[in-house]
Coordinates of C-alpha atoms and ligand atoms in Angstrom, one line a residue:
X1 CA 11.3 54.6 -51.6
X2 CA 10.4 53.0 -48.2
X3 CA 9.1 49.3 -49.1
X4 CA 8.2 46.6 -47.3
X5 CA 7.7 42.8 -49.0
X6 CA 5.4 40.4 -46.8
X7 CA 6.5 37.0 -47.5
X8 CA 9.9 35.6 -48.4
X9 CA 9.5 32.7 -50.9
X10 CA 9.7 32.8 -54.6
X11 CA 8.2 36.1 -55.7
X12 CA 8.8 37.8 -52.3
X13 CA 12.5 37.2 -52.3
X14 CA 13.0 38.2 -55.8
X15 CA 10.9 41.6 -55.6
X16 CA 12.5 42.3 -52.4
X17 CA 15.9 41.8 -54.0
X18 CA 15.3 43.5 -56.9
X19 CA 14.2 46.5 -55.3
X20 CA 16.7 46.7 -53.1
X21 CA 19.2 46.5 -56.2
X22 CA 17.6 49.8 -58.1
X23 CA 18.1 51.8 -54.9
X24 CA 14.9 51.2 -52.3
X25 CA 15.1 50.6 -48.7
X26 CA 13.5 47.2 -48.7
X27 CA 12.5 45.4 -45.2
X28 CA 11.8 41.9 -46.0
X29 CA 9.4 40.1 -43.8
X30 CA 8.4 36.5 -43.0
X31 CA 6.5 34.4 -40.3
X32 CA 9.0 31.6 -41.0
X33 CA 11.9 32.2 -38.1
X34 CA 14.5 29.7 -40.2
X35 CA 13.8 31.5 -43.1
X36 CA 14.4 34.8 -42.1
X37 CA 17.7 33.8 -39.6
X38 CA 19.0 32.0 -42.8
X39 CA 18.1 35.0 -45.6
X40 CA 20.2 37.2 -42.5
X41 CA 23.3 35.3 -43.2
X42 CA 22.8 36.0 -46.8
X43 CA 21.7 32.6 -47.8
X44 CA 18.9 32.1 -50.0
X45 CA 16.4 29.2 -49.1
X46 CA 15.1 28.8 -52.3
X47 CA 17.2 27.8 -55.6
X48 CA 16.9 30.6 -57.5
X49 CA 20.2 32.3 -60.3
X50 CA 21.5 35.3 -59.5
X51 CA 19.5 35.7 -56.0
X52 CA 21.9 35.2 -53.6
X53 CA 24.6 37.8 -55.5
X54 CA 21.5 40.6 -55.2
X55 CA 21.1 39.0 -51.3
X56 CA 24.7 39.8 -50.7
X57 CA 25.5 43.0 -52.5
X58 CA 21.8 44.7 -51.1
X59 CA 22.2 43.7 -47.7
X60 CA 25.8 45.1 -47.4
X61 CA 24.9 48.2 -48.6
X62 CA 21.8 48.2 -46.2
X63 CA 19.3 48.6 -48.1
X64 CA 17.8 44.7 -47.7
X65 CA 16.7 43.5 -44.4
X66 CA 14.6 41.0 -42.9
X67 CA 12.7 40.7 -39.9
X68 CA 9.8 38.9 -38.6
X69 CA 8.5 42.0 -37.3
X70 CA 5.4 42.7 -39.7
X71 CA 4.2 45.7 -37.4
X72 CA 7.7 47.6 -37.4
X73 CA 8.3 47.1 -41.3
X74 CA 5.0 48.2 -42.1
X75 CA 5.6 51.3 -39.8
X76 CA 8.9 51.8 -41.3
X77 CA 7.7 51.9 -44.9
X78 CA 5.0 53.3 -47.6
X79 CA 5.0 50.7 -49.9
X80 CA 3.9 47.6 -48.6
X81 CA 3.9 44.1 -51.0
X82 CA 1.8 41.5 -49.4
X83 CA 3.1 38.3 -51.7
X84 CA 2.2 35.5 -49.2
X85 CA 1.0 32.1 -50.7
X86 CA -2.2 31.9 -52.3
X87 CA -2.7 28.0 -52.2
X88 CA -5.4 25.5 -53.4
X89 CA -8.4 25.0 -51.0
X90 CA -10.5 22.1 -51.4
X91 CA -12.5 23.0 -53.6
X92 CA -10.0 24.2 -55.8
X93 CA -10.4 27.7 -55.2
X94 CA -7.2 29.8 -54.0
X95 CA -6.6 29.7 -50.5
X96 CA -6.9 33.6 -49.3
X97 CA -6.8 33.2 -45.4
X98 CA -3.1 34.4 -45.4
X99 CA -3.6 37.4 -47.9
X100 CA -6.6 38.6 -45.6
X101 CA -4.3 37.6 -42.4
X102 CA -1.5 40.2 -43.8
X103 CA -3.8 42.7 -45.0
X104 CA -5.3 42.6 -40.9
X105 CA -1.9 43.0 -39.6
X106 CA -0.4 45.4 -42.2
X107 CA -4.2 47.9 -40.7
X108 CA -3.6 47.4 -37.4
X109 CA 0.1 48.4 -37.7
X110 CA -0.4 51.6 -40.0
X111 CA 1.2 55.1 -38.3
X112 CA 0.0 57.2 -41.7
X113 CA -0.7 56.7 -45.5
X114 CA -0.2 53.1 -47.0
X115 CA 0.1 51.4 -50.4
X116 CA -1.1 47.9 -49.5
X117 CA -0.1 46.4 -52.9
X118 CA -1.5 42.7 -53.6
X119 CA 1.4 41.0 -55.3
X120 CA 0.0 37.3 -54.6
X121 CA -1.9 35.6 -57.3
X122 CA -6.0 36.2 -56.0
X123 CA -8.9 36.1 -57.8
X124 CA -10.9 38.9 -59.3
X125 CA -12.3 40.9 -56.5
X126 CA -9.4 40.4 -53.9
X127 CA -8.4 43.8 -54.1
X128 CA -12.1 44.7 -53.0
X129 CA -12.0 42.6 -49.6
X130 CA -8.3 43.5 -49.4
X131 CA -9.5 47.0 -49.1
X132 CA -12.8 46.7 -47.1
X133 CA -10.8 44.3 -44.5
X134 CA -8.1 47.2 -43.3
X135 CA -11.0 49.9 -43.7
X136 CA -12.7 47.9 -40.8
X137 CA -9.2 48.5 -38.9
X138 CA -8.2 51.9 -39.2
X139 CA -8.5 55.2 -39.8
X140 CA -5.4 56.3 -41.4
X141 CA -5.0 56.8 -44.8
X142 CA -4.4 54.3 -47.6
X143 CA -4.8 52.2 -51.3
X144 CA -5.2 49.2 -52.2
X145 CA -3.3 48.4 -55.3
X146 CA -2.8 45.3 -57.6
X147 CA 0.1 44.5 -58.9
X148 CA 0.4 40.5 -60.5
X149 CA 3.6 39.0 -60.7
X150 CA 4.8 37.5 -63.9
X151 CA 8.3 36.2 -63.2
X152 CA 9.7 32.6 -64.1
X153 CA 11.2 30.2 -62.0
X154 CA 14.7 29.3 -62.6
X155 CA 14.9 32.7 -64.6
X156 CA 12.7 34.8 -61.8
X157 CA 15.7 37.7 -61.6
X158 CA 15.8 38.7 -65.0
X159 CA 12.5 38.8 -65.4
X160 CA 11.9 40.4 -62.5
X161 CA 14.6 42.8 -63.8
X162 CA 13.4 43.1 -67.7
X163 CA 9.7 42.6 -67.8
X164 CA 7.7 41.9 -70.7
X165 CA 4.8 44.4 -68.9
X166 CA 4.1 45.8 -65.4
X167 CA 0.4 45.7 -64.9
X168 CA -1.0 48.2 -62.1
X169 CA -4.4 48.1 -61.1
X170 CA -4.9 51.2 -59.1
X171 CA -8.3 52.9 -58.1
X172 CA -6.6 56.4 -57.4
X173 CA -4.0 58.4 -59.4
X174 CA -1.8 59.1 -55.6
X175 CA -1.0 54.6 -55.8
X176 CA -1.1 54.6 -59.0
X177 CA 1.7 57.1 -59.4
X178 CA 4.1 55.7 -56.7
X179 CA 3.9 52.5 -58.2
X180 CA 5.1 53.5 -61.6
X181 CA 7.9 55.4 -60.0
X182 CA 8.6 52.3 -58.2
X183 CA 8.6 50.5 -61.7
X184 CA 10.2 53.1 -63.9
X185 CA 13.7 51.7 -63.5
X186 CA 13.0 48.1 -64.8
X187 CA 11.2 49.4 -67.9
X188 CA 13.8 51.5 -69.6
X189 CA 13.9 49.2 -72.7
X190 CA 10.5 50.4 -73.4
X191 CA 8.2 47.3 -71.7
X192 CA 5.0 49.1 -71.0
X193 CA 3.4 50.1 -67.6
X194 CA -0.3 48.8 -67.6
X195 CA -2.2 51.0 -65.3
X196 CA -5.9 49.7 -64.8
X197 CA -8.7 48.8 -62.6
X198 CA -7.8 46.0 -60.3
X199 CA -10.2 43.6 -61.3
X200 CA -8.8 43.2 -65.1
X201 CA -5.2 43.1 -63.2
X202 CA -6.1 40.8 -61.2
X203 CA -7.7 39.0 -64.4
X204 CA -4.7 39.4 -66.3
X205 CA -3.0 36.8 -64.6
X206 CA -4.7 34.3 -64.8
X207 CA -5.6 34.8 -68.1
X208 CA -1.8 34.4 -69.1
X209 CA -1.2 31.3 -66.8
X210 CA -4.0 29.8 -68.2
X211 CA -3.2 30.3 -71.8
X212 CA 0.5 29.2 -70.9
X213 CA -1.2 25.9 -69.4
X214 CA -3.5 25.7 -72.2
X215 CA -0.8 25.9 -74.9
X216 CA 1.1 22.9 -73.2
X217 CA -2.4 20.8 -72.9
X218 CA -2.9 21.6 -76.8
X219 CA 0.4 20.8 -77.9
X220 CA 0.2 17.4 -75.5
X221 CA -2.7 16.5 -77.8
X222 CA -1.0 17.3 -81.0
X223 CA 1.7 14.7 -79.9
X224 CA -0.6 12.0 -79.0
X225 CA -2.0 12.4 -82.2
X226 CA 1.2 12.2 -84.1
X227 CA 1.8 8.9 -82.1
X228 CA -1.1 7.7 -83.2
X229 CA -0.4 8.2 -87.0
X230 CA 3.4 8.1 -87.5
X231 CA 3.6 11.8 -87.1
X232 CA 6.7 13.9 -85.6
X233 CA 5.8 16.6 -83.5
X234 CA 8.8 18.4 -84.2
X235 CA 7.9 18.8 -87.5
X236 CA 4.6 19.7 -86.9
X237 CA 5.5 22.6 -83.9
X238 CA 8.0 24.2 -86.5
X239 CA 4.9 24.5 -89.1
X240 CA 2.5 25.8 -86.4
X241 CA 4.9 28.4 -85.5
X242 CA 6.3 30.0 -88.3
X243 CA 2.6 31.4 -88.5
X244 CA 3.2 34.7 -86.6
X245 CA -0.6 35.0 -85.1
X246 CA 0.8 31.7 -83.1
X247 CA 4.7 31.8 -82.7
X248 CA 7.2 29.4 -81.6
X249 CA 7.5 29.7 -78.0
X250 CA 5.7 27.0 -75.5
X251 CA 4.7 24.6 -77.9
X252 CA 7.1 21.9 -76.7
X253 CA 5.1 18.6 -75.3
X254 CA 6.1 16.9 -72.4
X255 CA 4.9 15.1 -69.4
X256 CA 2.7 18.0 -68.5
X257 CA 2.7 20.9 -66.2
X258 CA 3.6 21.3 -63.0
X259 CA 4.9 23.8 -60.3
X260 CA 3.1 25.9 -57.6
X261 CA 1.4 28.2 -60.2
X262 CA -0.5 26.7 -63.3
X263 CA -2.0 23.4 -61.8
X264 CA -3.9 26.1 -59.1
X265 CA -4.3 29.2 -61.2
X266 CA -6.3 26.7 -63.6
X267 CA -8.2 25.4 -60.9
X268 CA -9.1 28.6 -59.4
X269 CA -10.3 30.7 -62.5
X270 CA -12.5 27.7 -63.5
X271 CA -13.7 28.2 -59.5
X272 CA -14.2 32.0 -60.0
X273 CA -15.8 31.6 -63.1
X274 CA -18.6 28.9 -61.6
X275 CA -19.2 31.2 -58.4
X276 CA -20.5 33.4 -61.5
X277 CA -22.1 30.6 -63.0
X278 CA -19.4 30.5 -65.7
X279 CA -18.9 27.5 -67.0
X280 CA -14.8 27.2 -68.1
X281 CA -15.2 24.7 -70.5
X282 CA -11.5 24.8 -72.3
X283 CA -9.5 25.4 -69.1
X284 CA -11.5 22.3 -67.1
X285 CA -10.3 20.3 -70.7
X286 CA -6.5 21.8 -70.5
X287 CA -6.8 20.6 -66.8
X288 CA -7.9 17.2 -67.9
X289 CA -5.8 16.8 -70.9
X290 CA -2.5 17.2 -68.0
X291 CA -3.8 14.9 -65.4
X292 CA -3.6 11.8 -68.4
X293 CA -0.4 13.4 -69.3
X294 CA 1.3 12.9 -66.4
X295 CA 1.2 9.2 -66.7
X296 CA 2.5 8.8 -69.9
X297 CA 5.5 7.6 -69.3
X298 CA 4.5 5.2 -67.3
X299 CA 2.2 3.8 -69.4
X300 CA 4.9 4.0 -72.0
X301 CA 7.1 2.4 -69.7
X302 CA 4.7 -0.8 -69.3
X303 CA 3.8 -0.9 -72.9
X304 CA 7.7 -1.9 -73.3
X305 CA 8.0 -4.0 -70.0
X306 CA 4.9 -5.1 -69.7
X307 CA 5.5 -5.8 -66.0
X308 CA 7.5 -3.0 -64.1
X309 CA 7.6 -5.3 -60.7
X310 CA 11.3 -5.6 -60.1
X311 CA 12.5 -3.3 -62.4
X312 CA 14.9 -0.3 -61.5
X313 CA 14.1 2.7 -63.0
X314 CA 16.3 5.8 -63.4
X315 CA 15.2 9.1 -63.5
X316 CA 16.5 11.8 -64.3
X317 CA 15.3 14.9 -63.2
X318 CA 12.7 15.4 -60.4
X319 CA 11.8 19.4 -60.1
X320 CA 8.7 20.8 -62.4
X321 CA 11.4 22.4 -64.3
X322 CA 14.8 23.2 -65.0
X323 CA 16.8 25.9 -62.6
X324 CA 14.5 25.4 -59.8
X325 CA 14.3 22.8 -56.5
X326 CA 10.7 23.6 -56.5
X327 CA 8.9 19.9 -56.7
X328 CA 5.0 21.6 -56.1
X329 CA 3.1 19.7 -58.3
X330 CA 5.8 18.5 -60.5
X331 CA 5.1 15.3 -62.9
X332 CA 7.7 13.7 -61.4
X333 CA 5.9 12.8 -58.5
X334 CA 2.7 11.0 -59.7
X335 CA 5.1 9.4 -62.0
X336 CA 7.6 8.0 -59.1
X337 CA 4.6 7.4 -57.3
X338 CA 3.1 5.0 -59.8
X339 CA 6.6 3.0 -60.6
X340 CA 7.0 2.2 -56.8
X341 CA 2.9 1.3 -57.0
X342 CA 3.7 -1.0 -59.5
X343 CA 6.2 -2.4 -58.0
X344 CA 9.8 -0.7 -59.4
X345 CA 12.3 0.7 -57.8
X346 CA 13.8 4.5 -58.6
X347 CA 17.1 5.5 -58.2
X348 CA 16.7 9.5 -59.0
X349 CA 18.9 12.4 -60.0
X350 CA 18.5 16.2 -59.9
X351 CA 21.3 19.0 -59.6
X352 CA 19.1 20.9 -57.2
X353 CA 15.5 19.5 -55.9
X354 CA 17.4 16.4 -54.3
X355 CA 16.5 18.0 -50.7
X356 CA 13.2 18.6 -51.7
X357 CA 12.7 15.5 -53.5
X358 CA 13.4 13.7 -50.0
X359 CA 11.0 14.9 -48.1
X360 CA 8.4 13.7 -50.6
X361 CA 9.6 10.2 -51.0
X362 CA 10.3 8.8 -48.0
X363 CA 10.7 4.8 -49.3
X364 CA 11.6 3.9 -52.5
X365 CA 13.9 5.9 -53.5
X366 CA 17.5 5.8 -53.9
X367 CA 18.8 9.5 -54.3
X368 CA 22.3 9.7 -56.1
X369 CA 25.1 12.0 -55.8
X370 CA 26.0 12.6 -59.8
X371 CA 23.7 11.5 -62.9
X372 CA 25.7 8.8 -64.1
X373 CA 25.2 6.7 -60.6
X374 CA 21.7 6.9 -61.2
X375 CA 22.2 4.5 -64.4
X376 CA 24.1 1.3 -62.7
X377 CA 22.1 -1.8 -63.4
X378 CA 19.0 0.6 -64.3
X379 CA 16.6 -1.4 -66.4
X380 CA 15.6 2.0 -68.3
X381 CA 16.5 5.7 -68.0
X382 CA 13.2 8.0 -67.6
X383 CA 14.0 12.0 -68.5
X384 CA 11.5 13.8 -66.6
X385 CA 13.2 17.3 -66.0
X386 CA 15.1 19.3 -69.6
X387 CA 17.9 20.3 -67.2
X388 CA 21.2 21.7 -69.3
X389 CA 23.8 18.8 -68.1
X390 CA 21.3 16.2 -69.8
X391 CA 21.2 17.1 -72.9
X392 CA 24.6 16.2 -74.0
X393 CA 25.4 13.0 -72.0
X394 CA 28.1 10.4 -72.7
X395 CA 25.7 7.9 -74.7
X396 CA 28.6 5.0 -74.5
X397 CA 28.4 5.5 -71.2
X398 CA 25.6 5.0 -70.6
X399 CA 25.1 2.0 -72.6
X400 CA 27.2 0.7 -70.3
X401 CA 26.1 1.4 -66.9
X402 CA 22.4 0.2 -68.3
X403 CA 21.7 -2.9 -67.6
X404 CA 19.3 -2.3 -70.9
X405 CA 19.8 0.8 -73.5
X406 CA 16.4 1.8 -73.2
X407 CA 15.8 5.6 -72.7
X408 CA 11.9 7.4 -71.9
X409 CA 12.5 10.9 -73.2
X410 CA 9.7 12.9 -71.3
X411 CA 10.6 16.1 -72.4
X412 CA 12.5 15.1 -76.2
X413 CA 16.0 16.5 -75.2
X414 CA 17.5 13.8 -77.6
X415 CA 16.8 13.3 -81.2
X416 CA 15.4 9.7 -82.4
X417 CA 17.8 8.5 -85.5
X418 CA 20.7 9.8 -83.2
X419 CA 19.7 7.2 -80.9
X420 CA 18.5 4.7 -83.3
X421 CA 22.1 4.9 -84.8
X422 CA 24.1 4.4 -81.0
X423 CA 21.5 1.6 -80.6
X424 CA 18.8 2.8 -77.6
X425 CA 15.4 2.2 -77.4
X426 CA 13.9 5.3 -77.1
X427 CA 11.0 6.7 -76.4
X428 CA 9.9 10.3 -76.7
X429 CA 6.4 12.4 -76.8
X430 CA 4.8 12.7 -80.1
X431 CA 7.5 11.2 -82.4
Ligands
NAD1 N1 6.3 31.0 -57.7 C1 6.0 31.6 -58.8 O1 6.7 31.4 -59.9 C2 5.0 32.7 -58.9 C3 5.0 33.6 -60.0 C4 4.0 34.6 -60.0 C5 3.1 34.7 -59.0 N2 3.1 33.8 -58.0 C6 2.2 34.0 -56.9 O2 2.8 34.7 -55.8 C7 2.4 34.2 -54.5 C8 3.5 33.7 -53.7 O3 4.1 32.6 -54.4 P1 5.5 31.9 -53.9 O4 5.8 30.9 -54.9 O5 6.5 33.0 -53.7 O6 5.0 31.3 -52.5 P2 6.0 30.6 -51.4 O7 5.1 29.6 -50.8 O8 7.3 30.3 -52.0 O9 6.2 31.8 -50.3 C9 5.3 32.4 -49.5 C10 6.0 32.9 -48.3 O10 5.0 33.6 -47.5 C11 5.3 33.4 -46.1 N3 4.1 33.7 -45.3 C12 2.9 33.1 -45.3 N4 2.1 33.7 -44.5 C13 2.8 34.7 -43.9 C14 2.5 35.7 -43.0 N5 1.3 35.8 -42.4 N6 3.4 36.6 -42.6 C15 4.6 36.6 -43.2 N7 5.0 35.6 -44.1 C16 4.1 34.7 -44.5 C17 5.7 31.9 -46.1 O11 6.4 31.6 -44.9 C18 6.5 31.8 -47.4 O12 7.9 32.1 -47.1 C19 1.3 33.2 -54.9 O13 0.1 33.8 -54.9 C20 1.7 32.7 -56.2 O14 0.6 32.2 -57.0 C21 4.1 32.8 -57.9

């Protein structure tokens, strides 16, 4: 199929890619010039595995291109993905002005029948304007489909690639059957196609990033609470989740969540729902629970100092999670923040977001080349990102490149009697 993807950043790239690879003719198109000029030499701008193998491969076979020509790619395709940002506004709400902005352009470039598909996360109703707002610019032919994204970061390929589900809202059965074509080739292990109406798409979303969020708030509780009586939240997750109605999975606590889609999504259905006068109770607790959770460690940290003024502060690991350079909303930023506030100073580590990372702390921070360096005369090691090369470190040394053995676990990579035993202080969540 002909398809064009509007927008080039996290989802964009990775839909755009993926299609390409199961056969489509994809045109990928962004306003960003660099971004485009870069993704044309087959470089990827975001951090992402496996993306810039699928860049490569898809573009020499020329079936991925990119261009910042929205009018020629929507000419030059049936299919069209608008999957532009759908940011916070002020009042927490998502941000729609560039959604509505593509779904103008993509109507005033139209030359016969369209699928306009809204991949982008928007609230219930979105499809609704989507459609009324290119009705008001042409006359050809077209539907408005919705089509929520589910993929990870740091694992956005395969997911892309093997999804759990593939929700479709659709209005008509024409869309609605060109999208499950579209979909068919990722879904051969049996993962169902949802086809509905696009408001409960739409809804669908949201409801699973808010349950996501809303698992890490709860288990963020259930920790605090172990602290408080002697508790280990290891223990206590392993119970929980042998009970099949709750599972294992996401029950780890942390330093509490971050990234460019659950901080917002929260904020936004807790929006939607009040423009209905609905009032969100649990999600404006989950979102309350993870603001106080984000300064844990520091408030750990001067429990055991007392004073952080003049203390040097490692930290390792600076992007909301593993696998990615993406540092939207990540903890580690109120929690650098506060150290320099108070008076530390931060010499940080991370394989990937460094570059990011920069941009966002301009003083303050010294930014090291390899993990180890970020230890030398540290007065404590903070752990505020899982990633892999962490998790099995050379303890002796470094004992010795502390200037104290004291390690904050935010995320509880390393078990407690281990470090007891090869003499650390250390500090984890909830045990
Ligand atoms: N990041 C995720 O993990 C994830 C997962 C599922 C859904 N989503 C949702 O997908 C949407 C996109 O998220 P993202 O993380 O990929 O955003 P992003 O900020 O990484 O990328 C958005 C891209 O759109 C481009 N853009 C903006 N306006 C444009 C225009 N008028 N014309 C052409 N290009 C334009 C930007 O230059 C940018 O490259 C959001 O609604 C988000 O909530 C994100």
């Amino acid at each position: 199929m002909k398809v064009a993807v509007v927008g080039t950043g996290y989802v964009g790239l990775v839909v755009g890619a993926c299609l390409a690879e199961s056969g489509n003719d994809v045109i990928c198109v962004d306003k960003d010039v660099a971004k485009v000029r870069m993704l044309r030499r087959g470089k990827s701008p975001i951090y992402e595995p496996g993306i810039e193998d699928l860049l490569r491969r898809n573009k020499a076979e020329g079936r991925l291109t990119f261009t910042t020509d929205l009018p020629k790619a929507v000419r030059a395709s049936q299919i069209i993905f608008i999957a532009v940002g759908t940011p916070q506004g002020e009042d927490g709400s998502a941000d729609l002005q560039h959604v509505m902005g593509v779904a103008r352009d993509i109507a005033r470039s139209m030359n016969g029948y369209k699928v306009v598909v809204d991949k982008s996360t928007v609230p219930v109703g979105t499809a609704a304007r989507v459609r009324e707002v290119i009705r008001r610019e042409t006359t050809h032919p077209f539907s408005v489909v919705s089509n929520p994204e589910f993929l990870k970061q740091g694992a956005a390929v395969d997911d892309f690639m093997k999804p759990d589900r593939v929700v479709i809202g659709a209005e008509d059965e024409k869309a609605a059957e060109l999208m499950v074509a579209l979909h068919k080739p990722f879904t051969r292990t049996g993962a169902p196609i949802m086809v509905m109406d696009c408001a409960s798409a739409e809804l669908s979303k949201y409801a699973a990033n808010a349950m996501l969020a809303t698992k890490i708030s709860f288990m963020n509780e259930i920790a605090n609470v172990c602290e408080v009586y002697g508790a280990d939240v290891d223990r206590v997750r392993q119970a929980m989740g042998a009970d099949r109605r709750i599972g294992q999975a996401f029950l780890f606590p942390g330093v509490g969540y971050g990234g460019s889609c659950f901080p917002k999504d929260v904020k936004a259905i807790v929006k939607f729902s009040a423009d209905k006068k609905y009032d969100f109770k649990i999600l404006k607790s989950v979102e309350a629970v993870n603001e106080t959770q984000k300064r844990l460690l520091v408030r750990k940290l001067e429990a055991h100092f007392g004073s952080l003024k003049g203390k040097t502060i490692a930290v390792w690991g600076l992007a909301f999670k593993p696998k990615t350079d993406d540092m939207r909303e990540a903890p580690a930023v109120p929690i650098i923040k506060a150290l320099i506030d108070k008076g530390a100073k931060v010499q940080a580590y991370d394989p990937e977001a460094m570059t990011v990372a920069k941009g966002i702390f301009p003083k303050g921070v010294t930014f090291v080349k390899k993990n180890y360096d970020a230890l030398k005369g540290a007065d404590a090691l903070a752990v505020i990102t899982e990633w892999q090369e962490f998790r099995e470190p050379d303890f002796s040394r470094m004992r010795k490149l502390l200037k104290n053995p004291v390690i904050f676990d935010g995320r509880n990579i390393y078990q407690p009697e281990q470090m007891k035993e090869l003499g650390f202080v250390y500090k984890s969540v909830g045990r």
